[in-house]
Structures are given as C-alpha cells and as structure tokens.
XYZ file of N, CA, C and O in Angstrom:
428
model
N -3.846 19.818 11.445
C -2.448 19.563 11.759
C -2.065 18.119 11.410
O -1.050 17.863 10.762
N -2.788 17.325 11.796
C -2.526 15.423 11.411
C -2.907 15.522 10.037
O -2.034 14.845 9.494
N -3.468 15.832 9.366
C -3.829 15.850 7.741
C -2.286 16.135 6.978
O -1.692 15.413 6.177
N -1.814 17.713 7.654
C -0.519 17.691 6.825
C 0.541 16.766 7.206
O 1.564 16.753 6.520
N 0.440 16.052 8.132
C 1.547 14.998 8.530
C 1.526 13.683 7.496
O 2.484 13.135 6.951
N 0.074 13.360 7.413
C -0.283 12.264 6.115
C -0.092 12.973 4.868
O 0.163 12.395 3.811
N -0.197 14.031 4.973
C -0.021 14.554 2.933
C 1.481 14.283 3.054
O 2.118 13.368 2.533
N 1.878 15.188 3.782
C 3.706 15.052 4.029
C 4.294 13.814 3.689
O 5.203 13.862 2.861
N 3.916 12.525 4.228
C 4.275 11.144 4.103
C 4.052 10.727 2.549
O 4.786 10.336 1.642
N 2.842 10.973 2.681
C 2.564 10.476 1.602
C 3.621 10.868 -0.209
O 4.119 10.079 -1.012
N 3.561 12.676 -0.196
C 4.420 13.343 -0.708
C 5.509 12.744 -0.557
O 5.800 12.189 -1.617
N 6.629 12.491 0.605
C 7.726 11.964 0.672
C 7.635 10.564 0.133
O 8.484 10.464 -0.753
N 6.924 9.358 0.295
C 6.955 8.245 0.122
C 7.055 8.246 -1.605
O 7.835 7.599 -2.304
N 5.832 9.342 -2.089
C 5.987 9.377 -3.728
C 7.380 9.083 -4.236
O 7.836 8.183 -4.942
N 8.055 10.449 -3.468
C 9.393 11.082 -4.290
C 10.214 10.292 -4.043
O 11.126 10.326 -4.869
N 10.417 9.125 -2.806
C 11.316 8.259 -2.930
C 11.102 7.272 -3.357
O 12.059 6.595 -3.734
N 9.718 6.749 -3.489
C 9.474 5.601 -4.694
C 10.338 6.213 -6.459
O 11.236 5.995 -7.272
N 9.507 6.829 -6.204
C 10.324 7.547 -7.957
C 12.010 7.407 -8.103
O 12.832 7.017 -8.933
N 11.981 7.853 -7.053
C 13.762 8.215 -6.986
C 14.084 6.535 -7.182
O 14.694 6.137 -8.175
N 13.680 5.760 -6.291
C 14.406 4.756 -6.615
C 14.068 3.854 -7.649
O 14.632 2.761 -7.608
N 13.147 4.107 -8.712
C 12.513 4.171 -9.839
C 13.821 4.380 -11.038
O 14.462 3.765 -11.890
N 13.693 5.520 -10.489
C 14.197 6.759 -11.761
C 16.285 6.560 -11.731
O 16.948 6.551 -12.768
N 16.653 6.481 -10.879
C 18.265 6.678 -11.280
C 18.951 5.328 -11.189
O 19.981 5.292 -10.517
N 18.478 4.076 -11.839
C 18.919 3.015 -12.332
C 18.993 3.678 -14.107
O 19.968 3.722 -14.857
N 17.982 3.997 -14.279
C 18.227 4.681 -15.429
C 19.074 5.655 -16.149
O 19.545 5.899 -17.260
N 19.011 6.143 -14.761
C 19.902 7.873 -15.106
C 21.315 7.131 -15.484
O 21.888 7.080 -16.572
N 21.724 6.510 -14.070
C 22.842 5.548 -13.827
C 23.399 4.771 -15.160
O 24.567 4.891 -15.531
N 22.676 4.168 -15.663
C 23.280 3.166 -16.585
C 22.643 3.094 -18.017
O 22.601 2.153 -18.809
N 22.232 4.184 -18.096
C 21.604 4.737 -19.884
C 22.523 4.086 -20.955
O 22.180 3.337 -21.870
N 24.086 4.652 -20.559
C 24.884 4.583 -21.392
C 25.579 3.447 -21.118
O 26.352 3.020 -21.976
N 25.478 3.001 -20.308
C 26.341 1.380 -20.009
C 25.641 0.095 -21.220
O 24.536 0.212 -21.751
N 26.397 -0.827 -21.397
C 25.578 -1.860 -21.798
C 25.495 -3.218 -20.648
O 26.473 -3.779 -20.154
N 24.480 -3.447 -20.473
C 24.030 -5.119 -19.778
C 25.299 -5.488 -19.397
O 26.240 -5.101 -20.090
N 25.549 -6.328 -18.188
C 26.047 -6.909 -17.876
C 25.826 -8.431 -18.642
O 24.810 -8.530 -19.331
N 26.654 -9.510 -18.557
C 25.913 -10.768 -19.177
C 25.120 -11.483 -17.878
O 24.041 -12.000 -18.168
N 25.459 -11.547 -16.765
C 24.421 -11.820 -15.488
C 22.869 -11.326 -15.630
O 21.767 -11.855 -15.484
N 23.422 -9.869 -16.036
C 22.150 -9.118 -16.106
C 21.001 -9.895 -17.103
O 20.000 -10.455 -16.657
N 21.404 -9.798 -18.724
C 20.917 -10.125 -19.745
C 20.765 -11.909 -19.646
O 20.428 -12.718 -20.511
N 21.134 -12.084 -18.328
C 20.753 -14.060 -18.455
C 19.622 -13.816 -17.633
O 18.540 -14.306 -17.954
N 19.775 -12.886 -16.270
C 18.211 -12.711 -15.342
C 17.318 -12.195 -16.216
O 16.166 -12.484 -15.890
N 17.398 -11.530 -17.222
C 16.269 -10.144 -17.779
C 15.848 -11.884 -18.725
O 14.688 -12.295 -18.765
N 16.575 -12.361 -19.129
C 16.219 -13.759 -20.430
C 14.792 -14.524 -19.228
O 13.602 -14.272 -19.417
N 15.338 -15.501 -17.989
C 15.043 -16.555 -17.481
C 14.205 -15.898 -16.343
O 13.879 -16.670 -15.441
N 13.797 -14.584 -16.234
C 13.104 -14.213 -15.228
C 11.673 -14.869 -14.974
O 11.174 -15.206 -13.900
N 11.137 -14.958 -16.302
C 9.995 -15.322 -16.329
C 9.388 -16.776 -15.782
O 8.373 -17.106 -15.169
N 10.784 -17.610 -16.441
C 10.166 -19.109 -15.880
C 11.000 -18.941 -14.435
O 10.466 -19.687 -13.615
N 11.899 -18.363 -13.964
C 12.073 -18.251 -12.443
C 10.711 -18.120 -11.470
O 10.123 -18.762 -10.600
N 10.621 -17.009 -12.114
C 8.943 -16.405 -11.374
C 7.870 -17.819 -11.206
O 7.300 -18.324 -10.239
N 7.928 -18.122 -12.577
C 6.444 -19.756 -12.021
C 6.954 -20.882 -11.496
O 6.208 -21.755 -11.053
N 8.243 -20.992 -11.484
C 8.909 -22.636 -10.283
C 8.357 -21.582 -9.055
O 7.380 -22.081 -8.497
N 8.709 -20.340 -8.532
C 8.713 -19.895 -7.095
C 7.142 -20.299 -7.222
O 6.756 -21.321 -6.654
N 6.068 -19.347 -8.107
C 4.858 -19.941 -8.242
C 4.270 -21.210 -7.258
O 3.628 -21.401 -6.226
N 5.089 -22.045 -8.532
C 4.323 -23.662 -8.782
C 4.585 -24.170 -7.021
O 3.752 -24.713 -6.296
N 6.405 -23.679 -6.574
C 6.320 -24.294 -5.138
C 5.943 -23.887 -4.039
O 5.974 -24.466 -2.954
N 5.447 -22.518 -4.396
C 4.611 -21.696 -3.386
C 2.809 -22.560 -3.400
O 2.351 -23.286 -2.518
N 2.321 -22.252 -4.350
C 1.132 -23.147 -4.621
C 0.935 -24.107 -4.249
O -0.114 -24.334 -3.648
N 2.328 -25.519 -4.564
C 2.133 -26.484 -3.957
C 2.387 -27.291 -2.284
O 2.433 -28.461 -1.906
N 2.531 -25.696 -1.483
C 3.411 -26.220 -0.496
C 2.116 -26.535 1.026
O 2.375 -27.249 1.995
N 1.246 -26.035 0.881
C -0.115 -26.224 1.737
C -0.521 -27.641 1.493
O -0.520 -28.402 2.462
N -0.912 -28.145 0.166
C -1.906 -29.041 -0.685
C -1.834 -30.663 0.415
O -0.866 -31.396 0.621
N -3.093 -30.755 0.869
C -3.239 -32.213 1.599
C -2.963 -33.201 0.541
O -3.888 -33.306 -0.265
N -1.880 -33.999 0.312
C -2.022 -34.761 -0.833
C -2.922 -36.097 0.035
O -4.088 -36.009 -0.349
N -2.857 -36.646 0.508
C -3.481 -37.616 1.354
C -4.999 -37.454 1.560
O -5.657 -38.468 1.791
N -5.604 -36.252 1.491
C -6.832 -36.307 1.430
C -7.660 -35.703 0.171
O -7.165 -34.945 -0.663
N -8.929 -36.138 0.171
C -9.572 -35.752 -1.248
C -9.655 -34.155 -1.585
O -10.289 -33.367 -0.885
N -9.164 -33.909 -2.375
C -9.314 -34.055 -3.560
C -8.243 -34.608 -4.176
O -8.281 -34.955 -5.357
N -6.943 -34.761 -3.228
C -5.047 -35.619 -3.658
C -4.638 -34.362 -4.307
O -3.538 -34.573 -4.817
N -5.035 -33.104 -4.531
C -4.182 -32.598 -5.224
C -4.759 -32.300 -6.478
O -4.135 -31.395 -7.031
N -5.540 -32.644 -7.015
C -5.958 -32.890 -8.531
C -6.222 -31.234 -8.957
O -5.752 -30.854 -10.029
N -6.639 -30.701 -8.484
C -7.289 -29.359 -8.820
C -5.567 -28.644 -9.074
O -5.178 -28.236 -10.168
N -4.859 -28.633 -7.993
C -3.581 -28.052 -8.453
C -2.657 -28.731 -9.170
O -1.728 -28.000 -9.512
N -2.532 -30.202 -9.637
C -2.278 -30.610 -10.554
C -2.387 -30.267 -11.658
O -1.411 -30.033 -12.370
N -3.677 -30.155 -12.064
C -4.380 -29.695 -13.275
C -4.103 -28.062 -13.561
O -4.083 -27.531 -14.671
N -3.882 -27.373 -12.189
C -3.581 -25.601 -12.997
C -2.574 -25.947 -13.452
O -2.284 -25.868 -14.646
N -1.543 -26.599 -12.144
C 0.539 -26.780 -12.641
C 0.577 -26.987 -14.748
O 1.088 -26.311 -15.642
N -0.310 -28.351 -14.727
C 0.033 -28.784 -15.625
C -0.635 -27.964 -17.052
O -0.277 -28.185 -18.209
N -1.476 -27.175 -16.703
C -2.209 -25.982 -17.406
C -1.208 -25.302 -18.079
O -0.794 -25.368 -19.237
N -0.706 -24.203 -16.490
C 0.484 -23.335 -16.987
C 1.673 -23.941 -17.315
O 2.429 -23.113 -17.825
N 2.303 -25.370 -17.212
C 3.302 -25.447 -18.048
C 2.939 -25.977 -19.933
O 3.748 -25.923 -20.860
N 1.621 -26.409 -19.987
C 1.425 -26.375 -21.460
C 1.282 -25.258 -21.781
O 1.524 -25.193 -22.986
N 0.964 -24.107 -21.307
C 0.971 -23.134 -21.827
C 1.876 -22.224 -22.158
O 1.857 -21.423 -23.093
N 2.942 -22.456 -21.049
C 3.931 -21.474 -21.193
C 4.587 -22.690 -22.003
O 5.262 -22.885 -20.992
N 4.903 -23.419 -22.644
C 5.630 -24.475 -23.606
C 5.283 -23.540 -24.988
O 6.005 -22.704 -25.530
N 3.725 -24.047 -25.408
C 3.390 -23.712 -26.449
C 3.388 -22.306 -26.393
O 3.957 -22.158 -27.475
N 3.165 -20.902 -25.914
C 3.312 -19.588 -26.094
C 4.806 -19.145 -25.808
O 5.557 -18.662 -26.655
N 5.070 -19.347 -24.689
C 6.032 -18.645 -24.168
C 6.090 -17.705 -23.397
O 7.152 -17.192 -23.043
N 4.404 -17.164 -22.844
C 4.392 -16.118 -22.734
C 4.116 -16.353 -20.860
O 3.315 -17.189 -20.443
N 4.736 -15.674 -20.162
C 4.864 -16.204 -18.354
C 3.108 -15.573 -17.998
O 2.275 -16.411 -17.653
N 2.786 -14.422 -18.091
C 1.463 -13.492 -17.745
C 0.534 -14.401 -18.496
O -0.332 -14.878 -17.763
N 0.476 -14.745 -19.654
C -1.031 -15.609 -20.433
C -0.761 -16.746 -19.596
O -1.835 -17.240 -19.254
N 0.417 -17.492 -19.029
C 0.482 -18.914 -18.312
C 0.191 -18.901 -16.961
O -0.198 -19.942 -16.430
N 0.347 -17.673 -16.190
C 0.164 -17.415 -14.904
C -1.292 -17.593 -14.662
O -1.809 -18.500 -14.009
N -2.010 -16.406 -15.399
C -3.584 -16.156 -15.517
C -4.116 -17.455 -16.005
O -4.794 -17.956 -15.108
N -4.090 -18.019 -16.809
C -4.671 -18.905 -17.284
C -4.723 -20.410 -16.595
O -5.586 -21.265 -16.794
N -3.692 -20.491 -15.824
C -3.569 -21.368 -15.305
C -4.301 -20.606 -13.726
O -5.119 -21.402 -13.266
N -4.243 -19.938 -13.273
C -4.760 -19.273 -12.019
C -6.231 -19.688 -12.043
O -6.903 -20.219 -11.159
N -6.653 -19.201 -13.638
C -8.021 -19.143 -13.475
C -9.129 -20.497 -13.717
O -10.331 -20.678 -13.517
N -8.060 -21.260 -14.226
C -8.458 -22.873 -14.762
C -8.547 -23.374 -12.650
O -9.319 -24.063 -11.984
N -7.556 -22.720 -12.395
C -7.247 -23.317 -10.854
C -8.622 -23.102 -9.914
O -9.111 -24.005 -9.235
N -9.158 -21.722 -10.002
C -10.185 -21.323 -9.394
C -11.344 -21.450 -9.618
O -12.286 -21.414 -8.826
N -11.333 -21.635 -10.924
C -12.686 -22.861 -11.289
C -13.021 -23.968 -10.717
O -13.960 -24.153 -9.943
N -11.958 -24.988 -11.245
C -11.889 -26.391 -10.322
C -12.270 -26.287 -8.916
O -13.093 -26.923 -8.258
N -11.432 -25.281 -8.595
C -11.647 -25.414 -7.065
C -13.460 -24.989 -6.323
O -13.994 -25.415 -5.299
N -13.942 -24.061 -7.319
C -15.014 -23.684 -6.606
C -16.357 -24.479 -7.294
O -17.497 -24.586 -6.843
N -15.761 -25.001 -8.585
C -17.158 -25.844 -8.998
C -16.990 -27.077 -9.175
O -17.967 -27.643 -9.665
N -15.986 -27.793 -8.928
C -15.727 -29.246 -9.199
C -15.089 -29.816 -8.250
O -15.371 -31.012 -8.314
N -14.271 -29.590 -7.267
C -13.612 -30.212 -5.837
C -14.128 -29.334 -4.826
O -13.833 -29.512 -3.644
C-alpha cells in the first residue's frame, strides 16, 4: 500500500516536471524572442560566474593564512579563461578544479 503512494508521487512529480518543461515550447514555437529575452539568453553566462565568483568569495578569511591566495588564483583562472575562450562551462570547471588542487595540495 505505501509503495503505491511513492510510485504515485513519483509518477506525478515526473509529469509535472515535464509539463513545466514542455509548454514554454508549445507556447512560443511560433513567437520570436523578446529583445529582454535575447539580451538574458546573450549575458547569461557571465551572469552565472559574478553570482559564482561572489558566492565563492564570501566565507574566505582574508586576514588569515592562506589571505585568500588559493581563491584568488581559481577567480583569476576562470576569468583568463573565459576572456580567451568564451566558453562559461570550460571556465567554471577549470577554474573549480585549479581551485581544488591548491586547496588540497598546496594551502
């Protein structure tokens, strides 16, 4: 009896994930972009790594050792990277993973 209550949920949770998935599409197939729209869909990407960079930097003891240096060094990672590529996912990762290095073998 509790088994079909979790399939049930679960089933329902699917179909309304989808649904609210699925009829932005249905909705506006034939429309074209708003220009709001087509400036968020442009600048989403470097939006996404400022929230990043000030989420990351908002813990960091600057006053005690290590000052920061380890997240210095990702920040300044992913913005050479996303300069020279352009690309937000190769600057995220790459800089994430330059970050988690430092941190576990050098500070």
């Amino acid at each position: 009896m509790e088994s079909s209550y979790i399939i049930g949920s679960i089933i329902v949770a699917t179909l309304a994930t989808y649904a609210t998935r699925i009829i932005p599409f249905l909705l506006f197939r034939t429309r074209e972009p708003s220009p709001l729209i087509k400036y968020i869909e442009l600048n989403m990407p470097l939006m996404i790594m400022v929230i990043l960079v000030f989420y990351a930097l908002k813990d960091v003891k600057w006053e005690m050792y290590p000052y920061g240096l380890a997240e210095i060094i990702g920040v300044c990672v992913a913005i050479l990277l996303h300069v020279k590529f352009k690309n937000a996912l190769l600057s995220i990762f790459i800089a994430t993973l330059t970050y988690m290095v430092l941190i576990q073998n050098v500070f």
